[in-house]
Amino acid sequence: LYKESVGTGTPTPVTPEMERVKRNQEICSSVLYKENIGKATPTPVTPEMERVKRNQEIISSVLYKENVGKVTPTPITPEMERVKRNQEIISSVLYKENVGQATPTPLTPEMERVKRNQEQISSVAYREGLGKATPSPVTPEMERVKRNQEQISSVLYKEHMAKGTPTPLTPEMERAKRNQENISSVLYSDSFRKQVQGKAAYVLDTPEMRRVRETQKHISTVKYHEDFEKSKGSFTPVVTDPITERVKKNMQDFSDISYRGIQRRVVEMERKRVDQDQENITG
């Protein structure tokens, strides 16, 4: 009867403003629904409850398979392959969350090489699976809607945050914070000593690296000659005192003695004098 009494209406286009109002209504309904939920008493999950839950899942799986009829096989499309890979990745993440404690193994150069190869293969396979897309220009209207959505999301996030009670920073908390920093530093140092310290980093000597090294040598040589040309012809004045004059004179005397052979002559004259004294004594 309600539909019979309704007349013919004029359809109106769905504008961005109507979309925004619709989303706001959905958000308000979700907030009101959460406010009406009362407080519940949590119950611990016992082994018996776990066993019953697994039995129910097995029974549901068996009944599901019994009720399945004959189906028509469909070809595996690229989209189905992509969804399958995503599901495998999600399952891998959930599996890692349930993994317990393990024994760490050192990261060897061979493992690093295999890891890099896998990353390159994954990158190539990802690019091969990408299809062709039609780029669409980003209009000012799209930019405005995007900014509004970000602001609405920020406001809703802040509205759902509860009020916190600030706690004073006591000396005990400061001490615990410093201890945690010290422990982190010790663990980091131990890991560094075990994995990095004493091991050389292997770097490939590629033509590009050789070219850069040669360029650095040329730059260093040019800089050295430039500094030498700037300092050439300049001198540093030194104060002349009596001690410096005496040392300079002694050095000059030593140089003259070494150059002219005076020391050798003095030794020969001394030997002749000794010989003459011996002859006079014996004569």
Short mmCIF file of C-alpha atoms in Angstrom, two decimals, residues 16 136-150:
data_model
loop_
_atom_site.label_atom_id
_atom_site.label_comp_id
_atom_site.label_asym_id
_atom_site.label_seq_id
_atom_site.Cartn_x
_atom_site.Cartn_y
_atom_site.Cartn_z
CA PRO A 16 29.77 14.89 -3.28
CA SER A 136 43.52 10.29 -15.03
CA PRO A 137 44.38 13.92 -14.24
CA VAL A 138 44.14 15.12 -10.64
CA THR A 139 41.62 17.97 -10.73
CA PRO A 140 41.28 20.70 -8.07
CA GLU A 141 37.94 19.15 -7.06
CA MET A 142 39.63 15.80 -6.40
CA GLU A 143 42.33 17.54 -4.36
CA ARG A 144 39.68 19.32 -2.27
CA VAL A 145 37.75 16.11 -1.61
CA LYS A 146 40.97 14.33 -0.64
CA ARG A 147 41.91 17.05 1.86
CA ASN A 148 38.38 17.00 3.34
CA GLN A 149 38.57 13.23 3.79
CA GLU A 150 41.92 13.52 5.56
#
